[in-house]
mmCIF file of C-alpha atoms in Angstrom:
data_model
loop_
_atom_site.group_PDB
_atom_site.id
_atom_site.type_symbol
_atom_site.label_atom_id
_atom_site.label_comp_id
_atom_site.label_asym_id
_atom_site.label_seq_id
_atom_site.Cartn_x
_atom_site.Cartn_y
_atom_site.Cartn_z
ATOM 1 C CA UNK A 1 23.503 -7.033 -2.469
ATOM 2 C CA UNK A 2 19.875 -7.700 -2.191
ATOM 3 C CA UNK A 3 18.649 -4.345 -3.345
ATOM 4 C CA UNK A 4 20.968 -4.564 -6.404
ATOM 5 C CA UNK A 5 19.285 -7.929 -7.362
ATOM 6 C CA UNK A 6 15.959 -6.531 -6.674
ATOM 7 C CA UNK A 7 16.592 -3.943 -9.329
ATOM 8 C CA UNK A 8 18.394 -6.104 -11.870
ATOM 9 C CA UNK A 9 16.874 -5.605 -15.246
ATOM 10 C CA UNK A 10 20.018 -6.461 -17.253
ATOM 11 C CA UNK A 11 18.457 -9.213 -19.355
ATOM 12 C CA UNK A 12 15.405 -11.414 -19.972
ATOM 13 C CA UNK A 13 16.493 -13.832 -17.214
ATOM 14 C CA UNK A 14 17.140 -11.191 -14.510
ATOM 15 C CA UNK A 15 13.551 -11.392 -13.336
ATOM 16 C CA UNK A 16 14.748 -14.492 -11.456
ATOM 17 C CA UNK A 17 17.195 -12.341 -9.503
ATOM 18 C CA UNK A 18 14.451 -9.876 -8.658
ATOM 19 C CA UNK A 19 12.231 -12.718 -7.579
ATOM 20 C CA UNK A 20 15.071 -14.203 -5.386
ATOM 21 C CA UNK A 21 15.636 -10.890 -3.725
ATOM 22 C CA UNK A 22 11.929 -10.385 -2.950
ATOM 23 C CA UNK A 23 11.731 -13.983 -1.629
ATOM 24 C CA UNK A 24 14.733 -13.126 0.659
ATOM 25 C CA UNK A 25 13.120 -10.088 2.140
ATOM 26 C CA UNK A 26 9.854 -11.938 2.560
ATOM 27 C CA UNK A 27 11.503 -14.859 4.415
ATOM 28 C CA UNK A 28 13.488 -12.501 6.662
ATOM 29 C CA UNK A 29 10.174 -10.628 7.550
ATOM 30 C CA UNK A 30 8.469 -14.018 8.155
ATOM 31 C CA UNK A 31 11.138 -14.952 10.854
ATOM 32 C CA UNK A 32 10.625 -11.592 12.566
ATOM 33 C CA UNK A 33 8.473 -12.066 15.535
ATOM 34 C CA UNK A 34 8.358 -8.522 16.721
ATOM 35 C CA UNK A 35 8.744 -5.009 15.461
ATOM 36 C CA UNK A 36 11.654 -3.853 13.290
ATOM 37 C CA UNK A 37 14.019 -1.236 14.730
ATOM 38 C CA UNK A 38 13.517 2.278 13.237
ATOM 39 C CA UNK A 39 16.247 3.984 15.337
ATOM 40 C CA UNK A 40 18.802 6.190 13.561
ATOM 41 C CA UNK A 41 20.043 4.686 10.194
ATOM 42 C CA UNK A 42 17.706 1.746 10.444
ATOM 43 C CA UNK A 43 14.763 3.906 9.434
ATOM 44 C CA UNK A 44 16.600 5.338 6.402
ATOM 45 C CA UNK A 45 17.422 1.815 5.290
ATOM 46 C CA UNK A 46 13.760 0.696 5.712
ATOM 47 C CA UNK A 47 12.646 3.714 3.643
ATOM 48 C CA UNK A 48 15.191 2.711 0.894
ATOM 49 C CA UNK A 49 13.858 -0.860 0.895
ATOM 50 C CA UNK A 50 10.273 0.368 0.746
ATOM 51 C CA UNK A 51 11.260 2.529 -2.285
ATOM 52 C CA UNK A 52 12.830 -0.350 -4.079
ATOM 53 C CA UNK A 53 9.916 -2.689 -3.332
ATOM 54 C CA UNK A 54 7.558 0.061 -4.782
ATOM 55 C CA UNK A 55 9.354 -0.204 -8.101
ATOM 56 C CA UNK A 56 8.518 -4.020 -8.267
ATOM 57 C CA UNK A 57 4.718 -3.175 -8.106
ATOM 58 C CA UNK A 58 5.148 -2.214 -11.645
ATOM 59 C CA UNK A 59 7.479 -4.977 -12.655
ATOM 60 C CA UNK A 60 7.565 -6.049 -16.262
ATOM 61 C CA UNK A 61 7.218 -9.719 -15.013
ATOM 62 C CA UNK A 62 3.589 -9.776 -13.988
ATOM 63 C CA UNK A 63 4.006 -12.582 -11.426
ATOM 64 C CA UNK A 64 6.366 -10.555 -9.388
ATOM 65 C CA UNK A 65 3.997 -7.685 -8.938
ATOM 66 C CA UNK A 66 1.637 -9.360 -6.369
ATOM 67 C CA UNK A 67 4.675 -10.830 -4.541
ATOM 68 C CA UNK A 68 6.023 -7.264 -4.196
ATOM 69 C CA UNK A 69 2.781 -6.035 -2.854
ATOM 70 C CA UNK A 70 2.709 -8.813 -0.285
ATOM 71 C CA UNK A 71 6.195 -8.097 0.833
ATOM 72 C CA UNK A 72 5.388 -4.452 1.241
ATOM 73 C CA UNK A 73 2.332 -5.339 3.385
ATOM 74 C CA UNK A 74 4.499 -7.639 5.513
ATOM 75 C CA UNK A 75 7.141 -4.780 5.931
ATOM 76 C CA UNK A 76 4.553 -2.353 7.076
ATOM 77 C CA UNK A 77 3.038 -4.843 9.441
ATOM 78 C CA UNK A 78 6.325 -5.077 11.245
ATOM 79 C CA UNK A 79 6.553 -1.281 12.026
ATOM 80 C CA UNK A 80 5.229 0.743 14.971
ATOM 81 C CA UNK A 81 2.499 3.160 14.253
ATOM 82 C CA UNK A 82 4.681 6.192 13.803
ATOM 83 C CA UNK A 83 7.201 4.421 11.437
ATOM 84 C CA UNK A 84 4.221 2.818 9.464
ATOM 85 C CA UNK A 85 2.647 6.238 8.900
ATOM 86 C CA UNK A 86 5.900 7.756 7.761
ATOM 87 C CA UNK A 87 6.565 4.883 5.218
ATOM 88 C CA UNK A 88 2.945 4.888 3.994
ATOM 89 C CA UNK A 89 3.491 7.897 1.664
ATOM 90 C CA UNK A 90 6.385 6.007 0.042
ATOM 91 C CA UNK A 91 4.321 3.025 -1.122
ATOM 92 C CA UNK A 92 0.617 3.929 -0.742
ATOM 93 C CA UNK A 93 0.205 5.855 -4.070
ATOM 94 C CA UNK A 94 1.648 2.774 -6.109
ATOM 95 C CA UNK A 95 -0.524 0.414 -4.121
ATOM 96 C CA UNK A 96 -3.643 2.570 -4.566
ATOM 97 C CA UNK A 97 -2.885 2.856 -8.316
ATOM 98 C CA UNK A 98 -2.487 -0.938 -8.571
ATOM 99 C CA UNK A 99 -5.642 -1.668 -6.485
ATOM 100 C CA UNK A 100 -7.723 0.485 -8.797
ATOM 101 C CA UNK A 101 -6.119 0.002 -12.247
ATOM 102 C CA UNK A 102 -4.149 -3.206 -12.514
ATOM 103 C CA UNK A 103 -5.722 -5.376 -15.262
ATOM 104 C CA UNK A 104 -5.347 -8.647 -13.127
ATOM 105 C CA UNK A 105 -7.597 -9.160 -10.167
ATOM 106 C CA UNK A 106 -4.932 -11.093 -8.268
ATOM 107 C CA UNK A 107 -2.815 -7.993 -8.335
ATOM 108 C CA UNK A 108 -5.625 -5.611 -7.297
ATOM 109 C CA UNK A 109 -6.473 -7.924 -4.395
ATOM 110 C CA UNK A 110 -2.838 -8.183 -3.305
ATOM 111 C CA UNK A 111 -2.488 -4.357 -3.357
ATOM 112 C CA UNK A 112 -5.707 -4.087 -1.198
ATOM 113 C CA UNK A 113 -4.417 -6.644 1.217
ATOM 114 C CA UNK A 114 -1.041 -4.716 1.563
ATOM 115 C CA UNK A 115 -2.928 -1.511 2.197
ATOM 116 C CA UNK A 116 -4.959 -3.348 5.004
ATOM 117 C CA UNK A 117 -1.797 -4.406 6.629
ATOM 118 C CA UNK A 118 -0.226 -0.883 6.095
ATOM 119 C CA UNK A 119 -3.063 0.754 8.025
ATOM 120 C CA UNK A 120 -3.453 -1.799 10.904
ATOM 121 C CA UNK A 121 -1.662 -1.134 14.136
ATOM 122 C CA UNK A 122 0.644 -4.102 14.782
ATOM 123 C CA UNK A 123 -0.429 -6.538 17.559
ATOM 124 C CA UNK A 124 2.557 -5.294 19.670
ATOM 125 C CA UNK A 125 0.864 -1.882 19.724
ATOM 126 C CA UNK A 126 -2.554 -3.303 20.662
ATOM 127 C CA UNK A 127 -3.893 -3.834 17.146
ATOM 128 C CA UNK A 128 -6.835 -1.894 15.590
ATOM 129 C CA UNK A 129 -6.589 0.766 13.044
ATOM 130 C CA UNK A 130 -3.628 3.287 12.767
ATOM 131 C CA UNK A 131 -5.295 6.652 12.242
ATOM 132 C CA UNK A 132 -2.049 8.332 11.102
ATOM 133 C CA UNK A 133 -1.666 5.688 8.380
ATOM 134 C CA UNK A 134 -5.230 6.001 7.250
ATOM 135 C CA UNK A 135 -4.574 9.675 6.817
ATOM 136 C CA UNK A 136 -1.524 8.872 4.689
ATOM 137 C CA UNK A 137 -3.733 6.556 2.674
ATOM 138 C CA UNK A 138 -6.523 9.085 2.122
ATOM 139 C CA UNK A 139 -3.940 11.581 0.807
ATOM 140 C CA UNK A 140 -2.506 9.039 -1.484
ATOM 141 C CA UNK A 141 -5.965 8.020 -2.821
ATOM 142 C CA UNK A 142 -6.822 11.625 -3.560
ATOM 143 C CA UNK A 143 -3.564 12.126 -5.445
ATOM 144 C CA UNK A 144 -4.206 8.901 -7.624
ATOM 145 C CA UNK A 145 -7.878 9.500 -8.195
ATOM 146 C CA UNK A 146 -7.531 10.466 -11.913
ATOM 147 C CA UNK A 147 -10.485 10.573 -14.462
ATOM 148 C CA UNK A 148 -9.328 6.990 -15.605
ATOM 149 C CA UNK A 149 -9.214 5.768 -11.964
ATOM 150 C CA UNK A 150 -12.736 6.945 -11.286
ATOM 151 C CA UNK A 151 -13.860 4.629 -14.038
ATOM 152 C CA UNK A 152 -11.656 1.670 -12.900
ATOM 153 C CA UNK A 153 -12.986 -1.693 -11.902
ATOM 154 C CA UNK A 154 -10.886 -1.668 -8.779
ATOM 155 C CA UNK A 155 -12.144 1.544 -7.221
ATOM 156 C CA UNK A 156 -15.182 -0.052 -5.487
ATOM 157 C CA UNK A 157 -12.883 -2.422 -3.467
ATOM 158 C CA UNK A 158 -10.682 0.487 -2.524
ATOM 159 C CA UNK A 159 -13.698 2.478 -1.319
ATOM 160 C CA UNK A 160 -14.987 -0.574 0.583
ATOM 161 C CA UNK A 161 -11.570 -0.811 2.332
ATOM 162 C CA UNK A 162 -11.725 2.892 3.180
ATOM 163 C CA UNK A 163 -15.276 2.618 4.555
ATOM 164 C CA UNK A 164 -14.265 -0.270 6.770
ATOM 165 C CA UNK A 165 -11.341 1.654 8.166
ATOM 166 C CA UNK A 166 -13.407 4.825 8.754
ATOM 167 C CA UNK A 167 -16.059 2.794 10.596
ATOM 168 C CA UNK A 168 -13.377 1.365 12.885
ATOM 169 C CA UNK A 169 -12.059 4.913 13.641
ATOM 170 C CA UNK A 170 -15.516 6.308 14.153
ATOM 171 C CA UNK A 171 -16.320 3.371 16.579
ATOM 172 C CA UNK A 172 -13.258 4.497 18.728
ATOM 173 C CA UNK A 173 -13.699 8.299 18.098
ATOM 174 C CA UNK A 174 -10.290 8.150 16.346
ATOM 175 C CA UNK A 175 -11.613 9.846 13.283
ATOM 176 C CA UNK A 176 -11.496 13.311 15.082
ATOM 177 C CA UNK A 177 -7.694 12.971 14.828
ATOM 178 C CA UNK A 178 -7.785 12.921 11.009
ATOM 179 C CA UNK A 179 -7.102 16.479 9.662
ATOM 180 C CA UNK A 180 -8.042 15.329 6.129
ATOM 181 C CA UNK A 181 -11.759 15.625 6.091
ATOM 182 C CA UNK A 182 -11.609 17.867 3.018
ATOM 183 C CA UNK A 183 -9.513 15.367 1.274
ATOM 184 C CA UNK A 184 -11.908 12.614 2.169
ATOM 185 C CA UNK A 185 -14.822 14.617 1.069
ATOM 186 C CA UNK A 186 -13.213 15.218 -2.310
ATOM 187 C CA UNK A 187 -12.626 11.470 -2.779
ATOM 188 C CA UNK A 188 -16.231 10.688 -1.956
ATOM 189 C CA UNK A 189 -17.559 13.425 -4.363
ATOM 190 C CA UNK A 190 -15.347 12.295 -7.202
ATOM 191 C CA UNK A 191 -16.336 8.768 -6.683
ATOM 192 C CA UNK A 192 -20.079 9.653 -6.739
ATOM 193 C CA UNK A 193 -19.574 11.149 -10.234
ATOM 194 C CA UNK A 194 -18.111 7.777 -11.493
ATOM 195 C CA UNK A 195 -19.885 6.195 -14.509
ATOM 196 C CA UNK A 196 -19.454 2.930 -12.716
ATOM 197 C CA UNK A 197 -22.486 2.146 -10.464
ATOM 198 C CA UNK A 198 -20.289 0.023 -8.197
ATOM 199 C CA UNK A 199 -18.152 2.943 -7.352
ATOM 200 C CA UNK A 200 -21.160 5.263 -6.814
ATOM 201 C CA UNK A 201 -22.737 2.686 -4.525
ATOM 202 C CA UNK A 202 -19.494 2.251 -2.577
ATOM 203 C CA UNK A 203 -19.104 6.055 -2.193
ATOM 204 C CA UNK A 204 -22.586 6.359 -0.756
#
């Protein structure tokens, strides 16, 4: 079973099974030309897959972490707006944490790329930014914005991503649909208090 192999931590060589499982999911998504079905049990299974992929963001084998982030981004890009926004809270906190705090820039970049795909409406829905997913992202960012994260090297890139999304929503008056203005304000204020000049500048 793919999920069993994805979670195989039995011995030092089991990372190969985890990689094989991630590659299988990645290849299957790559062959998918449309949106994934989310009817009935299908959504439950997708949520279970997302939860298992989330665990691999913190894999002990560092080369699997960006792969897991990439597969998550691909999964979210094959969902309609509603399903994407519902799955966002399952994976966004882990992606946000990695984007801010991971020691390797390749992983931080992979996490941000996944967040971009996870907040973009699929082409089948007309493209653009999915306001409901951005809402889920803001709540996740607020929850992960610890004292350490405020000083992290990855926060400026996360804030730049957020700024880009908000500008897109403002341009189409979609920001009025976001009921998280207080949460957004908290994120901005906390970032302005960062000891890192890059984070303060990005928050401004």
